[in-house]
Coordinates of C-alpha atoms in Angstrom, one line a residue:
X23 CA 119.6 130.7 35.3
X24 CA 122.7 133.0 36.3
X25 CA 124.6 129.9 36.8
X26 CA 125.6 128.7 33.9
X27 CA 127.0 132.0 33.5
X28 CA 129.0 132.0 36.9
X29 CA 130.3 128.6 35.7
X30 CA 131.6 128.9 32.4
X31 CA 133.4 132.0 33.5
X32 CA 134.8 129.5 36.4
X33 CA 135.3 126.4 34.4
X34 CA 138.3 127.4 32.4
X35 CA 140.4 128.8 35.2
X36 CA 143.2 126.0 36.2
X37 CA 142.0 123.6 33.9
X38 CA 144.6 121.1 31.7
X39 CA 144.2 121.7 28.1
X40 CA 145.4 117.9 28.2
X41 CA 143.3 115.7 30.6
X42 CA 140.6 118.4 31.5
X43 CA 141.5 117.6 35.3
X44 CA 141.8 121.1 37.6
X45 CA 145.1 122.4 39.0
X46 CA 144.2 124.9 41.5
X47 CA 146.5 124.6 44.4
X48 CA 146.4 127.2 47.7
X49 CA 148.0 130.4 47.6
X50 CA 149.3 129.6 43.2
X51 CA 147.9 131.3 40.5
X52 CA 144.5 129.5 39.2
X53 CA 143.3 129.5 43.0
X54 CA 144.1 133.0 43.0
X55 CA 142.5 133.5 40.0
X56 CA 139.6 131.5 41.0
X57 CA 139.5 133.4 44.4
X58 CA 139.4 136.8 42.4
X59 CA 136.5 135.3 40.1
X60 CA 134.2 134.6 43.4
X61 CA 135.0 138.5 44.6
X62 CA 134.0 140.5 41.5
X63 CA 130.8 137.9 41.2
X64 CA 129.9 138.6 44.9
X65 CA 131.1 142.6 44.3
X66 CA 128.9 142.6 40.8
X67 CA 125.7 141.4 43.5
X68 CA 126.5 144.3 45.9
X69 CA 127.6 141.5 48.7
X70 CA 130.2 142.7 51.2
X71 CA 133.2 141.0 50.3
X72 CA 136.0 140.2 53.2
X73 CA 138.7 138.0 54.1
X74 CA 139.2 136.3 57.2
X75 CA 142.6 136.1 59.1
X76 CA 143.0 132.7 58.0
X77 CA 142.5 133.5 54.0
X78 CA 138.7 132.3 54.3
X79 CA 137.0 134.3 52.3
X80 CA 133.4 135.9 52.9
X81 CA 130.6 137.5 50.9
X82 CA 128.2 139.6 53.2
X83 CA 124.5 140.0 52.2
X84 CA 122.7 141.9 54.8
X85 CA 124.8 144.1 57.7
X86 CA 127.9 141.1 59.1
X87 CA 126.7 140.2 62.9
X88 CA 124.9 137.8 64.9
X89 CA 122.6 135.6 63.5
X90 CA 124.1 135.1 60.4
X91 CA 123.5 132.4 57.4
X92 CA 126.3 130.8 56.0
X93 CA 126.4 128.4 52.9
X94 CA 129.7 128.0 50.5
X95 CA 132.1 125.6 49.8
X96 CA 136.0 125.9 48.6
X97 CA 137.6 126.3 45.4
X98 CA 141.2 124.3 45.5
X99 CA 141.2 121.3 44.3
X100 CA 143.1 118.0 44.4
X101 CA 146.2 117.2 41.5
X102 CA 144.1 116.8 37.9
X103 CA 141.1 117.2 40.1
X104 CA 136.9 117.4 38.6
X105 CA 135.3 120.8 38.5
X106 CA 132.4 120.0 40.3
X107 CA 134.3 119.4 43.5
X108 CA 133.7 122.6 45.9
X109 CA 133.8 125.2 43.1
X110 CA 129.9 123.9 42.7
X111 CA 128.7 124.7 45.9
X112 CA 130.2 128.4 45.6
X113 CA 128.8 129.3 41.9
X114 CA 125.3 127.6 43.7
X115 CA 125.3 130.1 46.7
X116 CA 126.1 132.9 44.2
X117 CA 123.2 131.4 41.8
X118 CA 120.9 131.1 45.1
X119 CA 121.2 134.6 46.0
X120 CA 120.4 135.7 42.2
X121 CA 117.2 133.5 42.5
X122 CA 115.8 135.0 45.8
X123 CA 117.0 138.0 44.5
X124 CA 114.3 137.3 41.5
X125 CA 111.7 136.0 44.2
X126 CA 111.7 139.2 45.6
X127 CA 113.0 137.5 48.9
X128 CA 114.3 140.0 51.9
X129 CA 116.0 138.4 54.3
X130 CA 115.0 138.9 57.8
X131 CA 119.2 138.6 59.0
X132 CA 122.3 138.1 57.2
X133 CA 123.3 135.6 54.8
X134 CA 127.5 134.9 54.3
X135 CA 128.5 133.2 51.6
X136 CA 131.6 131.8 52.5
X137 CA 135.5 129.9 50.4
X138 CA 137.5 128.0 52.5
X139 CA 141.0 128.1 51.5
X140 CA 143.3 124.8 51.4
X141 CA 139.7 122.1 51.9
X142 CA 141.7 119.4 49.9
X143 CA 145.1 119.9 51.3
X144 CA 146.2 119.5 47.8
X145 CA 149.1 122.2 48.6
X146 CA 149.9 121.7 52.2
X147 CA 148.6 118.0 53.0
X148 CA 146.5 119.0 55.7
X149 CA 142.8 118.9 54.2
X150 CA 140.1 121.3 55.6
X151 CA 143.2 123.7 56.8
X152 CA 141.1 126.9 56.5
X153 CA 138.5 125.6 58.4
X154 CA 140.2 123.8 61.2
X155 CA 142.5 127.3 61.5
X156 CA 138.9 129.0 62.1
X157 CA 138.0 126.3 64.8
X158 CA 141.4 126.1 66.2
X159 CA 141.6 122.2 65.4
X160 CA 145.5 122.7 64.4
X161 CA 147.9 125.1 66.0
X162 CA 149.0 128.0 63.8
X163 CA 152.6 127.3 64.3
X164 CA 152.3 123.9 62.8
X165 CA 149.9 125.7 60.2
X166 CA 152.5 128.1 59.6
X167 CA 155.6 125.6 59.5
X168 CA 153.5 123.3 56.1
X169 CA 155.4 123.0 53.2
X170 CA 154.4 122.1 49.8
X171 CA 156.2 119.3 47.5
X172 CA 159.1 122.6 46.5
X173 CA 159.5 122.9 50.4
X174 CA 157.5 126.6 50.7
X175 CA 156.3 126.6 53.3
X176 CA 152.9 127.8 54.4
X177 CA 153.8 130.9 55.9
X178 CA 155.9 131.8 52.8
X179 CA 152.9 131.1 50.0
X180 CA 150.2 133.4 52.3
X181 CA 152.7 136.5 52.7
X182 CA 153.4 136.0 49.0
X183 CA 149.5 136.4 48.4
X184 CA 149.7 139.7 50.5
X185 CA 148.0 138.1 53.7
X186 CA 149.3 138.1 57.0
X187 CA 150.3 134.9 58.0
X188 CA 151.1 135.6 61.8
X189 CA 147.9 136.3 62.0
X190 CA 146.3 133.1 61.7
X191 CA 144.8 130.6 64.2
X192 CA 140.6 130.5 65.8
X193 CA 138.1 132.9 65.5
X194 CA 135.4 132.6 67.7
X195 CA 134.3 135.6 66.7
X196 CA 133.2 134.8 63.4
X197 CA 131.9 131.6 64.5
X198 CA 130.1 133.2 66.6
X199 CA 127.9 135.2 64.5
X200 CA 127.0 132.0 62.4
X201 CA 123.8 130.7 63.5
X202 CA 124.0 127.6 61.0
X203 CA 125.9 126.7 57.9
X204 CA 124.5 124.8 54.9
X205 CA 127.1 123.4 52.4
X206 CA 125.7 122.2 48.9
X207 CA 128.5 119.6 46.8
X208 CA 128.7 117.4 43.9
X209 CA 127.7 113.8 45.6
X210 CA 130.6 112.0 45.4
X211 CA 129.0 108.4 44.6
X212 CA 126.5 107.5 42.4
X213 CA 123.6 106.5 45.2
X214 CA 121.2 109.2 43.6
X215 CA 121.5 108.1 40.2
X216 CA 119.4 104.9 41.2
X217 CA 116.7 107.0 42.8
X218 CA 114.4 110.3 41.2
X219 CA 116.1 113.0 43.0
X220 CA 118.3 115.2 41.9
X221 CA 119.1 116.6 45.0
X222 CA 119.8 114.4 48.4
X223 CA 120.7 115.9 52.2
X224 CA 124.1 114.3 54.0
X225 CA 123.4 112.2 57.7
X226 CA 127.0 111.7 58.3
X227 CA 130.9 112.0 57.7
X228 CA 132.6 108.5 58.5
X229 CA 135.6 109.1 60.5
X230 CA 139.1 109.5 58.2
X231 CA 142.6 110.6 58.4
X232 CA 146.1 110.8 57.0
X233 CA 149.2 109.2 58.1
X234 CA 152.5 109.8 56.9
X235 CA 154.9 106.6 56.4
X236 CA 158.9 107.2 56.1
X237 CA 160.5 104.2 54.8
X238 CA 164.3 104.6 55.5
X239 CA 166.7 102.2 53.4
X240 CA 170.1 101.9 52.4
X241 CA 171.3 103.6 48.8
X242 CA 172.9 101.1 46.9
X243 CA 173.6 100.3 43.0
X244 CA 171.0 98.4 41.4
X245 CA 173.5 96.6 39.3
X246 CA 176.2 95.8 41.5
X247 CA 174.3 95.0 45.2
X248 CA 173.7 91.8 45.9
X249 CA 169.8 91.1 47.1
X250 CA 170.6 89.4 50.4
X251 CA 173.1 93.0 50.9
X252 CA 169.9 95.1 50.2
X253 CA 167.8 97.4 52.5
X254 CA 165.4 98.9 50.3
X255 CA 162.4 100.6 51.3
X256 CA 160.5 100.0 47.9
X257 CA 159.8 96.4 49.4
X258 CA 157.9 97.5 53.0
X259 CA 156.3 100.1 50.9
X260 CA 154.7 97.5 48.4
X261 CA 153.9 95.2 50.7
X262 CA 152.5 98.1 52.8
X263 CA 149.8 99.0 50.0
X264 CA 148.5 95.3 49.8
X265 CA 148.1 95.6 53.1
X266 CA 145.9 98.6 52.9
X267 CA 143.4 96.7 50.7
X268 CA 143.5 93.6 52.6
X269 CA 142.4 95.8 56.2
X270 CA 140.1 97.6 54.2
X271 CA 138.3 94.6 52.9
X272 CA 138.2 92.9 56.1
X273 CA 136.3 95.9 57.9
X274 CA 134.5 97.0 55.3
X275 CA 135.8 100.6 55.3
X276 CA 138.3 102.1 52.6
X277 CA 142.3 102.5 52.6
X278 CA 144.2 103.9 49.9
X279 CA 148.0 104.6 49.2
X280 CA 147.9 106.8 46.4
X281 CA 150.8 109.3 47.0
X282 CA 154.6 108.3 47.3
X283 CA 157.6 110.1 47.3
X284 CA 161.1 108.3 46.2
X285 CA 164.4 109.4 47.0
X286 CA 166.5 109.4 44.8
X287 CA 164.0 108.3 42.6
X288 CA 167.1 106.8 39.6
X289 CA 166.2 104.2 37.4
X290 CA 169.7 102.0 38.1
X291 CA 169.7 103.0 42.6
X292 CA 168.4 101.2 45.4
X293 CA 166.1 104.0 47.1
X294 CA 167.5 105.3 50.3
X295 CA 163.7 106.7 51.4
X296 CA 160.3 105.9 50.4
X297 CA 157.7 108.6 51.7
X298 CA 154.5 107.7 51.5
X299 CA 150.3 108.7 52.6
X300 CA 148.0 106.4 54.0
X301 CA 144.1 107.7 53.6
X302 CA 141.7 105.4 55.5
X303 CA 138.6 106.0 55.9
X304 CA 135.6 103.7 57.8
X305 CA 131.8 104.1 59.2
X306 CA 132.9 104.6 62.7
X307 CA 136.2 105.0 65.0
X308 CA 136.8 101.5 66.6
X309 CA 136.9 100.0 62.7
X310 CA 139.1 103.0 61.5
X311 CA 141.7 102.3 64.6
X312 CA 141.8 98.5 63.4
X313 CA 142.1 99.5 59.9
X314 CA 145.6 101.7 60.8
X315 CA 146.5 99.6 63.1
X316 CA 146.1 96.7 60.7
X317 CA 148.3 98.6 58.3
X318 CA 151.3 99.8 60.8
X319 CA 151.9 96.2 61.8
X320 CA 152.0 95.1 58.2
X321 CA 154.3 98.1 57.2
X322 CA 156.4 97.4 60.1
X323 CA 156.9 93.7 60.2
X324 CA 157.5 93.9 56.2
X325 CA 160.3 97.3 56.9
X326 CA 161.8 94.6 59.9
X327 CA 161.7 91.7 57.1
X328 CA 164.4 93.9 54.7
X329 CA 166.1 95.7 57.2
X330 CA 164.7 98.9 56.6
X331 CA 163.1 101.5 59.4
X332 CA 159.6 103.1 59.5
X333 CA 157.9 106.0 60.9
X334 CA 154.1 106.2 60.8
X335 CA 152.8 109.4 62.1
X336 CA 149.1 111.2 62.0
X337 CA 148.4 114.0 59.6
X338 CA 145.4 114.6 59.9
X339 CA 142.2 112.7 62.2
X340 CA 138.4 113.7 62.4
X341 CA 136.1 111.9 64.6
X342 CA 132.9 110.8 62.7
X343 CA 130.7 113.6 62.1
X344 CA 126.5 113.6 62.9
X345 CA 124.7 116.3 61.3
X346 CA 122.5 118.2 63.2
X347 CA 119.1 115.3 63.2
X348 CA 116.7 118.4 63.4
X349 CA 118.2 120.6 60.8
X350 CA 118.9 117.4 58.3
X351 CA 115.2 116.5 58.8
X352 CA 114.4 120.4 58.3
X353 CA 116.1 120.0 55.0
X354 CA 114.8 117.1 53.7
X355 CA 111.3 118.3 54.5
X356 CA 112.4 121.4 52.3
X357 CA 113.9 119.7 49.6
X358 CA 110.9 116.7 49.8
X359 CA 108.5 119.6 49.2
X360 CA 110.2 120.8 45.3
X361 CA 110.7 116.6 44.2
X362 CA 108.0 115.0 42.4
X363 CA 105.4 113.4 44.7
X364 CA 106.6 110.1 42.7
X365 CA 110.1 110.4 43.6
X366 CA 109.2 109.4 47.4
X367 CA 111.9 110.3 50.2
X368 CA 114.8 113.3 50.0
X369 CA 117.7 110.3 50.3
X370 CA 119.5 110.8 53.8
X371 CA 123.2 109.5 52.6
X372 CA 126.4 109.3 54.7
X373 CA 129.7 109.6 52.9
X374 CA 133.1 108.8 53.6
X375 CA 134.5 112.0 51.9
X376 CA 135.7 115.2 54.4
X377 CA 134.2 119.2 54.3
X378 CA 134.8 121.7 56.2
X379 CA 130.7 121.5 57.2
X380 CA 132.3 118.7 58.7
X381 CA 135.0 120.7 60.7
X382 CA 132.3 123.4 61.4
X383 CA 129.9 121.2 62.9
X384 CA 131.4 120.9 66.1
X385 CA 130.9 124.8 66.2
X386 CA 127.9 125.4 64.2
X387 CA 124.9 123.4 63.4
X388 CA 126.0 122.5 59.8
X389 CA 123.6 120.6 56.9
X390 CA 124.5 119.9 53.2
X391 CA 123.2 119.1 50.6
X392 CA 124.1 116.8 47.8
X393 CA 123.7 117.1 44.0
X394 CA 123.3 113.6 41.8
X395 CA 126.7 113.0 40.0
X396 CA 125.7 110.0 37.2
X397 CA 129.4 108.9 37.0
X398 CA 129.9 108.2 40.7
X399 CA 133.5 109.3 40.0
X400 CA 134.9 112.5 42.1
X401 CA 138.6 113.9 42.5
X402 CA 139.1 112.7 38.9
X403 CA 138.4 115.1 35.4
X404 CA 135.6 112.7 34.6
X405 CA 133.1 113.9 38.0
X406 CA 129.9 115.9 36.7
X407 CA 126.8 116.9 37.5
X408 CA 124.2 117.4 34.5
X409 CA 123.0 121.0 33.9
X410 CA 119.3 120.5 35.3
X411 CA 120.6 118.9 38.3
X412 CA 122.9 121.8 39.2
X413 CA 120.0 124.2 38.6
X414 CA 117.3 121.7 40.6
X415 CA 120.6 122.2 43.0
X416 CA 120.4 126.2 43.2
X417 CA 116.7 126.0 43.7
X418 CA 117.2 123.6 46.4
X419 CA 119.7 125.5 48.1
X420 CA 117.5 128.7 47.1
X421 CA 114.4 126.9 49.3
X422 CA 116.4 126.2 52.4
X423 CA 118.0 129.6 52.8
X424 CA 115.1 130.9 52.5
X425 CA 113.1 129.2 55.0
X426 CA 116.1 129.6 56.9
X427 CA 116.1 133.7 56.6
X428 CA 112.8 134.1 56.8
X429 CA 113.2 134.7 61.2
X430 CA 115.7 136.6 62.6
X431 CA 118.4 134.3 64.9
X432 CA 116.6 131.3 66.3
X433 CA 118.4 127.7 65.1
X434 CA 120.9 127.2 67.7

């Protein structure tokens, strides 16, 4: 099958020699080298290759226009991140188009296969930034104003990649010649694993977010400062992510303060500014509110307790996220009809993980697919998918575009 070609020329590019984890950050040199490996494999297929005003970038089978079938996924990836991750659902559209290709398949309208730039917000902190530009779910002056850990900003990294960065912002045009987008991923659980299928369909996104906390202290001498003469932000900030676990076991959803910023950051000083990310995620939007709201009261009362201030301010929000019911049931049907007759059901699974199918499907009518990961382990070197489960994954995503290209226009 073409794909295990497609990925092992992907699988080396922005990969640590030294914990196998992927480092390919918006706009930087493995993504652009990553981004450059998806347009000659799309060019070498005779697909028209273009890029967006946002940095999106789109691979053409058939004459661009209305109607139009879109599948894809995104490339970046998070600090040290898996390979399977986005970059599996690109390689599978490529594969999928080889394999219909082989079928002797003609599409009866155009199929798009489509990279969404910045989906983990790895660079910029804003996740699913190339999609939500397309949508217009964030303003392009605040797109344009994002800076990265070195302070570049945004703006700075897309002129530097010979985009135009004014540019940016919605485009209902190109939405509106997408009749329906189907994204394929690494399942980022282990729920298949326990079942015969290699290949599930997604029901729903749980609600999720980001917020940004700025502990502000006092710097001080670590030696010298007595404790009751102390403001220091490293307190509020510990007891801030024990609070996070405590709210996310008590509704059941998850919370997670896994990126911190100190300032100065010296072994022998009292910090004078602890920065740090909130990412909570829960099954619908009244326990997600109590969840934040659990932790803000925490982090505050704890920041009042050693006289330090806080600021708690939203990155990032999405609302929870149905799939279209008749084109997840229209999948599963298809994907019911490759499995074994002993494997029973195509498993309908929600997740608490963000894509930009998510984004689009306030737009579009939007499906994915999900491919078995045994580890249950994502964002992490040590997510995989095994080789027959990728290629029962192509074939999957093969049968659904397909079905869905065999009528001109129609799903909306």
């Amino acid at each position: 099958m073409s794909f295990d070609q497609l990925w092992a020329d992907l699988a080396p590019v922005g990969r640590s020699a030294d914990s196998g984890g992927y480092h390919r950050h918006t706009w930087a040199g493995a993504d652009t080298d990553a981004r450059a490996w998806f347009t000659e494999a799309a060019a070498a297929r005779d697909l028209d290759v273009r890029t967006d005003r946002n940095g999106n970038l789109w691979a053409w089978w058939g004459t661009p226009g209305p109607g139009a079938v879109a599948t894809g996924s995104h490339l970046d990836s998070v600090p040290d991140g898996g390979a399977f991750d986005g970059p599996l659902g690109v390689a599978s559209a490529l594969a999928a188009v080889d394999e219909l290709r082989a079928r002797g398949f003609t599409p009866a309208r155009p199929l798009v296969l489509g990279v969404f730039v910045e989906e983990e917000g790895g660079r910029f902190g804003v996740p699913c930034l190339g999609s939500r530009l397309s949508t217009g779910e964030i303003d392009p002056a605040r797109a344009r104003s994002l800076t990265d850990a070195s302070g570049v900003t945004w703006e700075r990294a897309m002129a530097g990649a010979g985009l135009d960065p004014e540019a940016i912002g919605p485009d209902p045009a190109l939405l509106s010649w997408l009749d329906v987008f189907v994204e394929l991923h690494v399942e980022q659980g282990r729920a298949l694993e326990d079942t015969d299928h290699a290949v599930g369909v997604a029901s729903a996104i749980w609600p999720h977010g980001r917020w940004r906390m700025d502990f502000r202290g006092r710097a001080d001498h670590a030696g010298t400062t007595r404790l009751e003469d102390r403001a220091d932000p490293m307190l509020p900030f510990a007891h801030t992510i024990l609070a996070a676990r405590a709210q996310a076991e008590r509704h059941e959803a998850r919370a997670t303060v896994a990126k911190g910023l100190i300032t100065p950051n010296g072994t022998n000083a009292i910090p004078s500014l602890v920065s740090a990310w909130l990412d909570a995620r829960a099954a619908d939007r009244a326990a997600l509110e109590s969840v934040v709201e659990g932790v803000r009261e925490a982090a505050d009362r704890a920041a009042r307790d050693h006289g330090v201030s806080l600021a708690m301010t939203a990155e990032s929000t999405t609302p929870l996220v149905e799939f279209s019911h008749d084109l997840r049931d229209r999948l599963a049907g298809i994907v019911g009809g490759r499995a074994a007759e002993s494997a029973g059901p195509v498993p309908v699974l929600p997740t608490g993980a963000g894509h930009d199918a998510g984004v689009l499907s306030a737009h579009v009518p939007t499906a994915m697919l999900y491919v078995r990961n045994p580890t249950g382990i994502s964002h992490s070197p040590q997510e995989w998918a095994r080789p027959e489960d990728s290629h029962a994954g192509v074939l999957a995503l093969a049968d659904v575009l397909a079905d869905l290209l065999a009528v001109p226009g129609g799903t909306r």
